[in-house]
CSV table of C-alpha atoms in Angstrom, one decimal:
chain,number,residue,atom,x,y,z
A,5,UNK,CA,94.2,188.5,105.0
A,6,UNK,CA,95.5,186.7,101.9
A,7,UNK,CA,97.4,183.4,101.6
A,8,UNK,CA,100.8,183.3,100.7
A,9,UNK,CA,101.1,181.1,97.2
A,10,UNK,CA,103.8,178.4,96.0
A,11,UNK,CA,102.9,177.3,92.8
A,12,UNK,CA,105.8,174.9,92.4
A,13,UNK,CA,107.2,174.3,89.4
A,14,UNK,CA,104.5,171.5,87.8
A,15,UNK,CA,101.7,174.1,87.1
A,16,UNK,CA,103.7,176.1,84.5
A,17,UNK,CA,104.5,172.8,82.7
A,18,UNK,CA,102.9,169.5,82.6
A,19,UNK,CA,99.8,170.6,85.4
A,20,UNK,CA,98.5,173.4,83.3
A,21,UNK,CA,94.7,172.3,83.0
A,22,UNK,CA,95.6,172.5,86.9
A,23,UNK,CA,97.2,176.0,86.8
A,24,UNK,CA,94.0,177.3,84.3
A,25,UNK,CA,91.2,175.9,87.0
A,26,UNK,CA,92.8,177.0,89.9
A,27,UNK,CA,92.7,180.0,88.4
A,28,UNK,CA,89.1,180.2,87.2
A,29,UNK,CA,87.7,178.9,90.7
A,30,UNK,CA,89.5,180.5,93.5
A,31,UNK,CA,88.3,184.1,92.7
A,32,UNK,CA,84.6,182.6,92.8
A,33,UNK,CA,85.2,181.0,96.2
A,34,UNK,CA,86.6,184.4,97.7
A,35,UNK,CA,90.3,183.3,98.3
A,36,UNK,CA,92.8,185.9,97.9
A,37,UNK,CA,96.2,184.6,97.2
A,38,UNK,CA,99.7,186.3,97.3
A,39,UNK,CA,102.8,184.5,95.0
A,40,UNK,CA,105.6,184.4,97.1
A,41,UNK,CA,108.1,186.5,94.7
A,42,UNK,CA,111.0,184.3,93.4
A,43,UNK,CA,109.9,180.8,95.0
A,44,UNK,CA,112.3,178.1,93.9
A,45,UNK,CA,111.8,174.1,93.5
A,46,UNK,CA,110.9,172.7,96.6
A,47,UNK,CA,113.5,169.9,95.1
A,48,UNK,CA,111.1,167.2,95.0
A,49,UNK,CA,111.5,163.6,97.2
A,50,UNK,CA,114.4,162.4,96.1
A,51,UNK,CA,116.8,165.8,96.7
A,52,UNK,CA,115.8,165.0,101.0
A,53,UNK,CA,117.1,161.1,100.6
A,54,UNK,CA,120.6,162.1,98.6
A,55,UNK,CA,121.5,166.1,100.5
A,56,UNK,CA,120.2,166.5,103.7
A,57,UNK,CA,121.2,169.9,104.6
A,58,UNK,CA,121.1,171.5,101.0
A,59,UNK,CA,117.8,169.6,100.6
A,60,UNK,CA,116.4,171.5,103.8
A,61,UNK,CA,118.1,175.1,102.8
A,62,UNK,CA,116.3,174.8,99.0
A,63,UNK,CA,113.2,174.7,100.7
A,64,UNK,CA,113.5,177.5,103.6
A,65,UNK,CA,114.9,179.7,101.2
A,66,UNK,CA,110.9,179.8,100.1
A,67,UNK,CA,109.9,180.3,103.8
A,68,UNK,CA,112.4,182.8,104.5
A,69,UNK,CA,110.9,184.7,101.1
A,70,UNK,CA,107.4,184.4,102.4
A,71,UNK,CA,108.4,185.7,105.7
A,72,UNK,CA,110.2,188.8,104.4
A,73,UNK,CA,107.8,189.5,101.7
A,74,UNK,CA,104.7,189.6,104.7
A,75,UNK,CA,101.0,190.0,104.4
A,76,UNK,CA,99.7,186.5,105.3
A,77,UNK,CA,100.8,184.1,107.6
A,78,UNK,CA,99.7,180.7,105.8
A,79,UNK,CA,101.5,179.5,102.9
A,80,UNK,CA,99.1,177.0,100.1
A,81,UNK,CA,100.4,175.0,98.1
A,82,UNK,CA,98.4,173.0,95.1
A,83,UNK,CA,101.2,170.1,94.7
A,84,UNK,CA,101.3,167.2,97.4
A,85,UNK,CA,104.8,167.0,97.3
A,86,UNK,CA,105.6,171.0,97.7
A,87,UNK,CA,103.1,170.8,100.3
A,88,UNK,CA,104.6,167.7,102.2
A,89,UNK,CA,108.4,169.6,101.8
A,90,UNK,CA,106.9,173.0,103.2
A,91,UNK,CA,105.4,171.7,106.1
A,92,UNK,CA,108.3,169.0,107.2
A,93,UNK,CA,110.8,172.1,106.9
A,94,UNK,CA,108.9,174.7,108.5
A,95,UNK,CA,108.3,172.2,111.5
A,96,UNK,CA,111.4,170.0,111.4
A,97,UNK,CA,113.3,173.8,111.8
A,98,UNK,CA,111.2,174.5,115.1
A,99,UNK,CA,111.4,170.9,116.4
A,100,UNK,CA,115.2,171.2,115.7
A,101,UNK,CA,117.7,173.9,116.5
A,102,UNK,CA,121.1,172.4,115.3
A,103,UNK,CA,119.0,172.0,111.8
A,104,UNK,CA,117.5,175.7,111.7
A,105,UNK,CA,121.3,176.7,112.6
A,106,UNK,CA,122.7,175.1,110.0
A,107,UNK,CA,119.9,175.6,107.2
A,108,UNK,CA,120.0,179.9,108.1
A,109,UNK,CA,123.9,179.6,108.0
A,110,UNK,CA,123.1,178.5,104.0
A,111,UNK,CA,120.1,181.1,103.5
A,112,UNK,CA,123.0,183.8,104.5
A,113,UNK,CA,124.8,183.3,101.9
A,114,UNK,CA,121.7,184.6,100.0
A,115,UNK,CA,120.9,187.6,102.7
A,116,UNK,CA,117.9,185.5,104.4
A,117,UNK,CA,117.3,184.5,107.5
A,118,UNK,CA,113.9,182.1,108.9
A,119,UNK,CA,112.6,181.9,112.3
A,120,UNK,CA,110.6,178.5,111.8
A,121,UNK,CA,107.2,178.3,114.0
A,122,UNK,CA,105.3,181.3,112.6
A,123,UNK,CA,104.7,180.8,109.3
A,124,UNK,CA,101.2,177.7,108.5
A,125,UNK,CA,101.4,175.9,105.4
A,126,UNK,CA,98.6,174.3,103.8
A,127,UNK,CA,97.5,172.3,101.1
A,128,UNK,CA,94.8,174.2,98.4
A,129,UNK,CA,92.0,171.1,99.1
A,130,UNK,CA,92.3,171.7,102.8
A,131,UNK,CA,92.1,175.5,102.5
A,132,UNK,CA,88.7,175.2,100.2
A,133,UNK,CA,86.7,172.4,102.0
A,134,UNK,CA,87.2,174.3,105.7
A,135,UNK,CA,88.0,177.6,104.8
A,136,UNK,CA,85.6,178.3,102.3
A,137,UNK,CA,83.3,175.6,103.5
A,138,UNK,CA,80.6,173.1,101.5
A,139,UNK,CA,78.1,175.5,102.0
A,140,UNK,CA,79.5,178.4,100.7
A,141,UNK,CA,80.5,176.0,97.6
A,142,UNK,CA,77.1,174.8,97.3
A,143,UNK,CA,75.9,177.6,96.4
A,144,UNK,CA,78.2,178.4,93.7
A,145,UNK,CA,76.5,175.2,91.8
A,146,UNK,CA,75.2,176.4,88.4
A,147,UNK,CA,75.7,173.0,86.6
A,148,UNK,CA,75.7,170.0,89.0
A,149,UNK,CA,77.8,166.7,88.2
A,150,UNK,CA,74.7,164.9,88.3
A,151,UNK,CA,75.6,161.4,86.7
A,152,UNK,CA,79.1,161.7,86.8
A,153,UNK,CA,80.9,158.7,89.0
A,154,UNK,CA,84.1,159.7,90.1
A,155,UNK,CA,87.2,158.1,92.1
A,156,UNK,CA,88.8,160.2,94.6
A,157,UNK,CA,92.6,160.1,94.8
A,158,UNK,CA,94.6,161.4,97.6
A,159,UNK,CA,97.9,159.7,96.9
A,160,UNK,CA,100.2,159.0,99.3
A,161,UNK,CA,101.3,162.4,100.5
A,162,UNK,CA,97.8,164.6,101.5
A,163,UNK,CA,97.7,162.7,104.8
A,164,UNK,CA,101.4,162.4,105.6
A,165,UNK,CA,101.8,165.2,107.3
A,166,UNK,CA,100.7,164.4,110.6
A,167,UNK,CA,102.7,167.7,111.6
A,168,UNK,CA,100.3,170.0,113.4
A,169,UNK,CA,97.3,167.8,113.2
A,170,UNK,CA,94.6,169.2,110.3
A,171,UNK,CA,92.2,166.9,111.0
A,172,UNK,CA,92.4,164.9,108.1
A,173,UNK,CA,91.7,160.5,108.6
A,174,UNK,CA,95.2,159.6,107.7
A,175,UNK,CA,93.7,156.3,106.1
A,176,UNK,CA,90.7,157.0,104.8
A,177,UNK,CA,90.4,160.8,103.9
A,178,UNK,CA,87.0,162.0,103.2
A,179,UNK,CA,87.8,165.7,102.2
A,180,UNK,CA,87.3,165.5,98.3
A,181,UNK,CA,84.4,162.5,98.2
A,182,UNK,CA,82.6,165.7,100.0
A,183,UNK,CA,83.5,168.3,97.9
A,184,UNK,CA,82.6,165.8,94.9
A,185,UNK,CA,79.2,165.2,96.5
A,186,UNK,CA,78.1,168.8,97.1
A,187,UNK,CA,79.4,169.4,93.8
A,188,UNK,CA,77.1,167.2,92.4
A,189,UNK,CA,79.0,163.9,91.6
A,190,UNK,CA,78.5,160.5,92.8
A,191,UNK,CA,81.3,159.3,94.9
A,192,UNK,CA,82.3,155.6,94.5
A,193,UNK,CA,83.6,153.8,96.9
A,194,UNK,CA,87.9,153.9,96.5
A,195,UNK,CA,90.3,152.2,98.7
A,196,UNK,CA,92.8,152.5,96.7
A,197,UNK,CA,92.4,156.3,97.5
A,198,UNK,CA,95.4,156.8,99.3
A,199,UNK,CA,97.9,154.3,97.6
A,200,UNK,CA,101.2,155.7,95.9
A,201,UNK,CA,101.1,156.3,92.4
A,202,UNK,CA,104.8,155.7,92.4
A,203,UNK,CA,106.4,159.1,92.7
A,204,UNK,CA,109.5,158.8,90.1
A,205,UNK,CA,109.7,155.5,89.6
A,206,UNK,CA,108.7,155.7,86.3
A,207,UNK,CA,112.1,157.1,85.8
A,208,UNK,CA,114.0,154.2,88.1
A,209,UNK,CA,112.3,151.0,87.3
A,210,UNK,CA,108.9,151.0,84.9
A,211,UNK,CA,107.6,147.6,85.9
A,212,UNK,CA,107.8,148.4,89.5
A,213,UNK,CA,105.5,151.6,88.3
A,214,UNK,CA,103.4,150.2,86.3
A,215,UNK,CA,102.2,147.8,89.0
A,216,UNK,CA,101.2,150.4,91.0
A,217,UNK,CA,99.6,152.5,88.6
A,218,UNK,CA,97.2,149.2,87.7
A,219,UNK,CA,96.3,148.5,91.2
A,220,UNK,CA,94.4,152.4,91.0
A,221,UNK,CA,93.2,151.9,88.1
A,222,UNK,CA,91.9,148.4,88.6
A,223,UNK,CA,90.5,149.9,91.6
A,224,UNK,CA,88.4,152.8,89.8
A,225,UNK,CA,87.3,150.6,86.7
A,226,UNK,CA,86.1,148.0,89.2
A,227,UNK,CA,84.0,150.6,91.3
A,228,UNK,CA,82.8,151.4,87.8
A,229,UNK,CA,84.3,155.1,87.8
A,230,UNK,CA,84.2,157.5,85.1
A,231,UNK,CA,86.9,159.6,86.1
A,232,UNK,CA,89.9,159.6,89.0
A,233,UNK,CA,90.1,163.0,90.5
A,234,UNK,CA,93.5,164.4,92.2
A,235,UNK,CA,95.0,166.7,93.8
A,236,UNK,CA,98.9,166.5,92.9
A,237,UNK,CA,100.2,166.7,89.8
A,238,UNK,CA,102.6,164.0,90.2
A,239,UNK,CA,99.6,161.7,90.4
A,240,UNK,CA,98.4,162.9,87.5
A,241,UNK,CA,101.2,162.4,85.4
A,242,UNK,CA,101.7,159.0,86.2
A,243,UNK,CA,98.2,157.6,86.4
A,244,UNK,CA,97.7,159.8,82.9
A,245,UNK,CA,100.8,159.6,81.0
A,246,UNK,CA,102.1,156.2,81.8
A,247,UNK,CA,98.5,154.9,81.8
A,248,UNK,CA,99.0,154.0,77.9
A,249,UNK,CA,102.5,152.5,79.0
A,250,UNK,CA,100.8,150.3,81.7
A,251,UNK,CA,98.1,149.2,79.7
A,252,UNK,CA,100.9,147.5,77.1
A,253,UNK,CA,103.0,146.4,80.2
A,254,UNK,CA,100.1,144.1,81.3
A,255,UNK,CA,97.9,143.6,78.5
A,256,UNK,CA,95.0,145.7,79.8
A,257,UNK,CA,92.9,148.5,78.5
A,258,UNK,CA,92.2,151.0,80.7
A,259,UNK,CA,90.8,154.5,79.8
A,260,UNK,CA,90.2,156.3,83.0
A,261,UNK,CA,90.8,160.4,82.4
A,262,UNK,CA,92.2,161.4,85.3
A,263,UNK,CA,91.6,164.8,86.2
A,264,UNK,CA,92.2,167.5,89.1
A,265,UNK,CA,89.7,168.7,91.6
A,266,UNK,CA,89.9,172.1,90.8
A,267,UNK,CA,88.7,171.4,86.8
A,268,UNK,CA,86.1,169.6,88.2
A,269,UNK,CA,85.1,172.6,90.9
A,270,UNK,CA,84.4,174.7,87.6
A,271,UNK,CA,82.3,172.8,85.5
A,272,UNK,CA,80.4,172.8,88.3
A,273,UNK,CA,80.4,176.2,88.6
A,274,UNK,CA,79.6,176.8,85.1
A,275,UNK,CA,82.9,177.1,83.5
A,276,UNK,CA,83.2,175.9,79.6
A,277,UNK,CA,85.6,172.7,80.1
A,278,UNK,CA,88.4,174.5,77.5
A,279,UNK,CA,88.7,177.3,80.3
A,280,UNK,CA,89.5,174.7,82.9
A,281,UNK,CA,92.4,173.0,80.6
A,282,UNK,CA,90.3,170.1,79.6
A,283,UNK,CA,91.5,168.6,76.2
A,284,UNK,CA,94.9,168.7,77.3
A,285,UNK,CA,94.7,165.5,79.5
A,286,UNK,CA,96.2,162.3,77.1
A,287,UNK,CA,93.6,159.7,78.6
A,288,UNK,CA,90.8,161.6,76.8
A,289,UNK,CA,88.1,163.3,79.6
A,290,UNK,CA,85.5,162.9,76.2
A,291,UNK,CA,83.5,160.3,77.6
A,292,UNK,CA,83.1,161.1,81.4
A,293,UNK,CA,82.0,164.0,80.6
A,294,UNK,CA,79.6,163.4,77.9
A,295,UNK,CA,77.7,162.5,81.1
A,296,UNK,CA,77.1,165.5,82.1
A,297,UNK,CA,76.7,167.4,78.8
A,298,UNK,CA,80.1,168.8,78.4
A,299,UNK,CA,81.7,168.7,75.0
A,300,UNK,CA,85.5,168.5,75.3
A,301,UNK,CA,87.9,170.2,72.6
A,302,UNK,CA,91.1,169.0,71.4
A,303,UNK,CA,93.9,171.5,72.4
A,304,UNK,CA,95.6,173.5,69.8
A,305,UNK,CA,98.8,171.9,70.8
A,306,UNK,CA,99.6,168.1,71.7
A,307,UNK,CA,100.3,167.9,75.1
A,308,UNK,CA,103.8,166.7,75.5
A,309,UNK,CA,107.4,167.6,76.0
A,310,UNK,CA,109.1,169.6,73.3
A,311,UNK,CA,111.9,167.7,72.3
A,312,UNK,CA,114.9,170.1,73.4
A,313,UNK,CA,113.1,169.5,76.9
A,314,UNK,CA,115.4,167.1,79.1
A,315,UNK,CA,113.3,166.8,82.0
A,316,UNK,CA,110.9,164.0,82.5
A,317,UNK,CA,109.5,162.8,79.2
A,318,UNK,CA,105.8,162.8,78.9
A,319,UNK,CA,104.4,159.9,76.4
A,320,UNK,CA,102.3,160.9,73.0
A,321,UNK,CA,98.6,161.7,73.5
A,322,UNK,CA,96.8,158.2,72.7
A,323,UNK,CA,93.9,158.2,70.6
A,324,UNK,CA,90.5,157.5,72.7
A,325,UNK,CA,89.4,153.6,72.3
């Protein structure tokens, strides 16, 4: 049976290098997935803090699409934060009837309806490592990551959950470090790995930010990492695209690439690192993975926000110290 799919609205945009990996790997690793057909923004964190019900209604409206459209019974999702949303709806509506009452009165409006408690939602790393399985992965290993060091970074949101109990260590995840391992890599040690990377508070108060975007990095450069790997694209954004910003902010110079499980999945796997979205990154993936013999090109296009685009700005690509 296939998995129901929620892209959310990051791959199309500023997570494309995750979009293009995901892609390349999950048809090696056997996964069938199904798009749910006209998903809408799960409305991010801040939409549940400001409108309750509306908040609640924007994300079963996906449910109730999954439900009708049928086929699977598990929704994945590749974003932390869709993830997170999904799963707090579809169990906050069981746990609650007044709130399932009022969210389907909303979805009639649009001819929907969702019985909460039947539908399993899942993040993509969770699906791979059990589904799938290391051993299955391992053998998929054409090129291992032998040399590479890498950092990886949950974020805040993986482990939150702690909705139906998927075995995950809510402080100290172990999930990706061994997917990394069979993959090849060596794993540093990370406690950082399940700090917030500040969500959108880049867009509230920079300084506030920044700080926490150098404690992960400062984490990783001390542990003597080549690369942080993550599974959200909100992570990435900021640890990537403000990293140049925080850098100025307090006088440092990192230069960590930070890149997404999936791209790193497919090098293993044999994959050219242009296939996976590599070169798109603006902390330059160059030198990590110069490690393992993998030339990086430069994307035909800059990888920022055209300028009639209002939502969040994205800073100019910084040239590699």
């Amino acid at each position: 049976m296939p998995y129901g799919f929620y892209p959310g609205c990051s791959l199309g945009r500023n997570a494309r290098a995750y979009d293009a990996s995901i892609k390349a790997v999950v048809p090696q690793l056997g996964i069938e997935f199904e798009e749910i057909e006209d998903w809408n923004c799960c409305g991010a964190s801040e939409y549940f803090s400001l409108y309750k019900y509306p908040a609640y209604a924007l994300v079963a409206r996906n449910l109730a699409l999954a439900s009708r459209q049928g086929g699977f019974d598990e929704i994945v999702a590749p974003c932390s934060m869709c993830y997170l949303n999904l799963r707090k709806t579809e169990h906050y509506l069981h746990q609650y009837p007044d709130l399932a009452a009022k969210t389907n009165e909303a979805l009639a409006a649009g001819g929907l309806h969702y019985d909460a408690g039947h539908m399993g939602v899942r993040h993509l790393l969770d699906v791979i490592v059990r589904d799938v399985g290391l051993e299955a992965i391992q053998t998929k290993v054409t090129r291992p990551l032998t040399g590479l060091r890498v950092a990886p970074y949950y974020g805040c949101l993986y482990t939150r959950p702690e909705l139906n109990g998927d075995g995950a260590d809510l402080e100290y995840p172990t999930d990706m470090d061994r997917l990394m391992k069979t993959l090849g890599a060596e794993v540093v040690d990370f406690p950082a790995k399940t700090h917030c990377c500040g969500g959108h508070l880049t867009q509230i108060s920079g300084p506030t930010a920044f700080e926490l975007i150098r404690q992960i990095l400062e984490n990783a450069a001390d542990y003597e990492a080549d690369a942080i790997v993550t599974i959200c694209p909100m992570c990435q954004l900021n640890l990537d695209g403000y990293q140049g910003q925080t850098n100025q902010h307090f006088g440092t110079r990192y230069h960590i690439p930070i890149l997404y499980f999936t791209q790193l999945i497919g090098l293993a796997f044999g994959f050219e690192a242009k296939e996976l979205g590599f070169g798109g990154e603006i902390v330059s993936a160059g030198r990590a993975l110069a490690k393992i013999g993998t030339p990086v090109e430069a994307p035909a296009e800059p990888a920022r926000r055209k300028k009639d685009d209002k939502s969040l700005p994205m800073p100019a690509p910084r040239a590699e110290a």
